[in-house]
CSV table of C-alpha atoms and ligand atoms in Angstrom, one decimal:
chain,number,residue,atom,x,y,z
B,28,MET,CA,-0.3,-0.1,0.0
B,29,VAL,CA,1.5,3.0,-0.9
B,30,GLU,CA,-1.0,5.7,-0.9
B,31,ILE,CA,-4.3,6.7,1.6
B,32,THR,CA,-7.4,8.8,1.1
B,33,TYR,CA,-9.1,10.3,3.9
B,34,THR,CA,-11.8,12.6,4.0
B,35,ALA,CA,-12.0,15.5,6.3
B,36,PRO,CA,-15.2,17.4,6.4
B,37,ASP,CA,-14.3,20.3,8.7
B,38,GLU,CA,-11.1,22.1,10.0
B,39,GLU,CA,-12.1,19.4,13.3
B,40,ALA,CA,-11.4,16.8,11.4
B,41,MET,CA,-8.6,17.7,10.1
B,42,VAL,CA,-6.5,18.7,13.4
B,43,ALA,CA,-8.2,14.9,14.1
B,44,LEU,CA,-6.8,13.3,11.4
B,45,GLY,CA,-3.5,15.2,12.1
B,46,ALA,CA,-3.2,13.7,15.6
B,47,LYS,CA,-4.2,10.1,13.8
B,48,LEU,CA,-1.2,11.0,12.0
B,49,ALA,CA,1.3,12.1,14.6
B,50,GLY,CA,0.9,8.7,16.1
B,51,ALA,CA,3.0,7.3,12.7
B,52,LEU,CA,5.3,9.5,12.1
B,53,ARG,CA,8.8,9.7,13.5
B,54,GLY,CA,12.3,11.4,13.8
B,55,GLY,CA,14.1,11.2,10.4
B,56,LEU,CA,10.9,12.0,8.3
B,57,THR,CA,10.6,15.0,5.5
B,58,VAL,CA,6.6,15.0,5.3
B,59,TYR,CA,5.6,17.3,2.2
B,60,LEU,CA,2.1,19.4,2.3
B,61,ASN,CA,0.8,19.9,-0.9
B,62,GLY,CA,-2.4,22.2,-1.8
B,63,ASP,CA,-3.8,25.4,-2.6
B,64,LEU,CA,-3.2,28.3,-0.4
B,65,GLY,CA,-6.3,28.1,2.3
B,66,MET,CA,-6.5,24.0,1.8
B,67,GLY,CA,-5.3,23.1,5.0
B,68,LYS,CA,-2.1,22.4,5.1
B,69,THR,CA,-1.1,24.4,8.4
B,70,THR,CA,-4.4,23.2,9.7
B,71,LEU,CA,-3.1,19.6,9.3
B,72,ALA,CA,0.4,20.5,10.8
B,73,ARG,CA,-1.0,22.0,13.9
B,74,GLY,CA,-2.9,18.8,14.5
B,75,ILE,CA,-0.2,17.0,14.2
B,76,VAL,CA,2.6,19.3,15.9
B,77,GLN,CA,0.1,19.2,18.9
B,78,ALA,CA,-0.7,15.8,19.2
B,79,SER,CA,3.0,15.6,19.5
B,80,GLY,CA,3.3,17.2,23.3
B,81,HIS,CA,3.3,20.9,21.8
B,82,GLU,CA,0.3,22.6,24.5
B,83,GLY,CA,1.2,25.8,22.8
B,84,ALA,CA,-0.5,27.7,19.6
B,85,VAL,CA,1.0,27.0,15.9
B,86,LYS,CA,0.8,29.8,14.2
B,87,SER,CA,1.9,29.6,10.1
B,88,PRO,CA,5.4,30.5,9.6
B,89,THR,CA,4.6,32.5,6.8
B,90,TYR,CA,7.1,35.0,7.5
B,91,THR,CA,10.1,33.1,9.5
B,92,LEU,CA,9.6,30.7,6.9
B,93,VAL,CA,9.6,27.9,9.9
B,94,GLU,CA,8.4,27.1,13.4
B,95,PRO,CA,10.9,24.6,15.6
B,96,TYR,CA,9.1,23.1,18.4
B,97,GLU,CA,11.0,20.8,20.9
B,98,LEU,CA,9.2,18.5,22.2
B,99,GLU,CA,10.7,14.9,24.2
B,100,GLY,CA,12.9,13.3,22.0
B,101,LEU,CA,11.7,15.0,18.4
B,102,THR,CA,11.7,18.5,17.3
B,103,ILE,CA,9.2,19.4,14.6
B,104,TYR,CA,10.1,21.6,11.7
B,105,HIS,CA,7.2,23.3,10.1
B,106,PHE,CA,8.4,25.1,6.9
B,107,ASP,CA,6.2,27.5,4.9
B,108,LEU,CA,8.3,28.0,1.9
B,109,TYR,CA,6.1,30.2,-0.6
B,110,ARG,CA,7.6,33.6,0.3
B,111,LEU,CA,11.2,31.5,-0.4
B,112,GLY,CA,13.2,33.8,-2.8
B,113,SER,CA,14.9,30.9,-4.2
B,114,ALA,CA,16.0,27.5,-3.1
B,115,GLU,CA,19.3,28.7,-2.2
B,116,GLU,CA,18.2,30.5,0.3
B,117,LEU,CA,17.9,27.5,2.2
B,118,GLU,CA,21.8,26.8,2.1
B,119,PHE,CA,22.1,30.4,4.2
B,120,MET,CA,19.5,29.2,6.2
B,121,GLY,CA,21.6,26.1,6.7
B,122,ILE,CA,19.0,23.8,5.6
B,123,ARG,CA,21.2,20.3,6.5
B,124,ASP,CA,20.7,21.2,10.0
B,125,TYR,CA,17.1,20.5,9.9
B,126,PHE,CA,16.9,16.8,8.9
B,127,GLY,CA,18.3,14.6,11.5
B,128,SER,CA,17.3,10.9,13.2
B,129,HIS,CA,15.7,13.4,15.6
B,130,SER,CA,14.0,15.9,13.5
B,131,LEU,CA,10.9,15.7,11.9
B,132,ALA,CA,10.2,18.1,9.2
B,133,LEU,CA,6.7,19.6,7.7
B,134,LEU,CA,7.1,21.6,4.7
B,135,GLU,CA,4.7,23.8,3.0
B,136,TRP,CA,5.3,24.7,-0.4
B,137,PRO,CA,8.2,22.7,-1.1
B,138,GLU,CA,8.5,22.4,-4.4
B,139,ARG,CA,10.0,26.1,-3.9
B,140,GLY,CA,13.3,24.4,-2.2
B,141,GLN,CA,13.1,21.8,-5.0
B,142,GLY,CA,16.9,20.7,-5.6
B,143,ILE,CA,18.0,21.3,-2.5
B,144,LEU,CA,15.5,19.9,0.2
B,145,PRO,CA,15.4,16.0,0.8
B,146,PRO,CA,13.3,13.9,-1.3
B,147,GLY,CA,9.9,13.6,0.6
B,148,ASP,CA,9.2,10.3,2.1
B,149,LEU,CA,5.2,11.4,2.6
B,150,VAL,CA,3.5,13.4,0.0
B,151,ILE,CA,0.5,15.2,1.1
B,152,THR,CA,-2.2,16.8,-1.0
B,153,ILE,CA,-5.4,18.1,-0.2
B,154,GLU,CA,-7.8,19.2,-1.9
B,155,ARG,CA,-11.5,20.2,-1.9
B,156,GLN,CA,-14.3,18.3,-1.3
B,157,GLY,CA,-17.6,19.7,-1.4
B,158,LEU,CA,-17.3,22.2,2.0
B,159,GLY,CA,-14.4,19.8,3.4
B,160,ARG,CA,-11.3,18.5,1.5
B,161,SER,CA,-9.7,14.8,0.4
B,162,VAL,CA,-6.2,14.2,2.2
B,163,THR,CA,-4.1,11.7,0.1
B,164,ILE,CA,-1.1,10.9,1.8
B,165,TYR,CA,1.4,8.7,-0.5
B,166,ALA,CA,4.3,7.0,0.5
B,167,ALA,CA,7.6,7.9,-1.5
B,168,THR,CA,9.8,6.0,0.3
B,169,SER,CA,10.1,2.6,2.3
B,170,ALA,CA,10.2,5.0,5.4
B,171,GLY,CA,7.1,5.8,4.3
B,172,VAL,CA,5.6,2.8,3.4
B,173,ASP,CA,6.1,1.6,7.0
B,174,VAL,CA,4.1,5.3,8.3
B,175,LEU,CA,0.9,3.9,6.0
B,176,SER,CA,1.3,0.3,7.5
B,177,ASP,CA,1.5,2.2,11.0
B,178,LEU,CA,-1.7,4.1,10.5
B,179,GLY,CA,-3.5,0.9,10.1
B,180,GLY,CA,-5.5,1.3,6.9
B,181,ASP,CA,-6.2,-2.2,5.2
B,182,GLY,CA,-7.3,0.3,1.9
B,183,SER,CA,-11.0,-0.4,2.4
B,184,ASN,CA,-12.1,2.5,4.3
B,185,PRO,CA,-9.4,4.3,6.0
B,186,ASN,CA,-12.5,6.4,7.2
R,6,ADP,P1,-3.1,26.5,4.4
R,6,ADP,O1,-2.1,25.9,5.1
R,6,ADP,O2,-3.6,25.6,3.2
R,6,ADP,O3,-2.9,28.1,3.6
R,6,ADP,P2,-5.1,26.6,6.6
R,6,ADP,O4,-4.5,25.7,7.3
R,6,ADP,O5,-4.3,28.0,6.8
R,6,ADP,O6,-4.7,26.8,5.0
R,6,ADP,O7,-6.3,26.8,6.9
R,6,ADP,C1,-7.6,27.6,5.8
R,6,ADP,C2,-8.6,27.6,5.9
R,6,ADP,O8,-8.9,26.2,5.7
R,6,ADP,C3,-9.1,27.7,7.5
R,6,ADP,O9,-9.7,28.4,7.8
R,6,ADP,C4,-9.3,26.5,8.2
R,6,ADP,O10,-10.6,26.4,9.0
R,6,ADP,C5,-9.8,25.5,6.6
R,6,ADP,N1,-10.0,24.4,7.1
R,6,ADP,C6,-9.0,23.4,7.1
R,6,ADP,N2,-9.0,22.4,7.4
R,6,ADP,C7,-10.5,22.4,7.0
R,6,ADP,C8,-11.1,20.9,6.0
R,6,ADP,N3,-11.1,19.7,6.8
R,6,ADP,N4,-12.6,21.2,5.6
R,6,ADP,C9,-12.9,22.7,5.7
R,6,ADP,N5,-12.0,23.2,5.8
R,6,ADP,C10,-11.0,23.6,6.5
R,7,MG,MG1,-0.3,27.5,5.7
């Protein structure tokens, strides 16, 4: 199984899906969050970050490009590269330091860092579905496939 699609009818369901995902995510993984502006990428990231133990707010790192969350045994780096000038800017940020076995990277607009970012283990695509959203999680590496099997989907009806 390399792909699962979930339905998130509202914001609350999106946060809950993030929490479900958090149970299967671990350090060393790179997660791409794809979808147009306003699709719910930051909302999903918030669900992941808060379920991983962060108690405060999760703001969009639109202007800071990256927001770190230092949790027990894991640091989550939440990126939003929408305003990145060029992929090379990531080199100046010391991008490699953000990817390690104790770090989980969540990236909005990863295509802006193409060529410099490591490949995504999981590529999540959020699309509009009625008033809600469909969330497709594609496993691009064997580490990503492990996450999908931990999510426990048997392909029949993951909702
Ligand atoms: P993005 O980071 O993709 O630009 P945000 O996470 O900031 O998007 O969310 C934009 C809006 O979409 C918010 O108002 C949020 O409440 C709403 N939203 C998030 N998830 C869903 C969902 N599953 N269904 C409907 N609306 C959602
Ligand atoms: Mg966002």
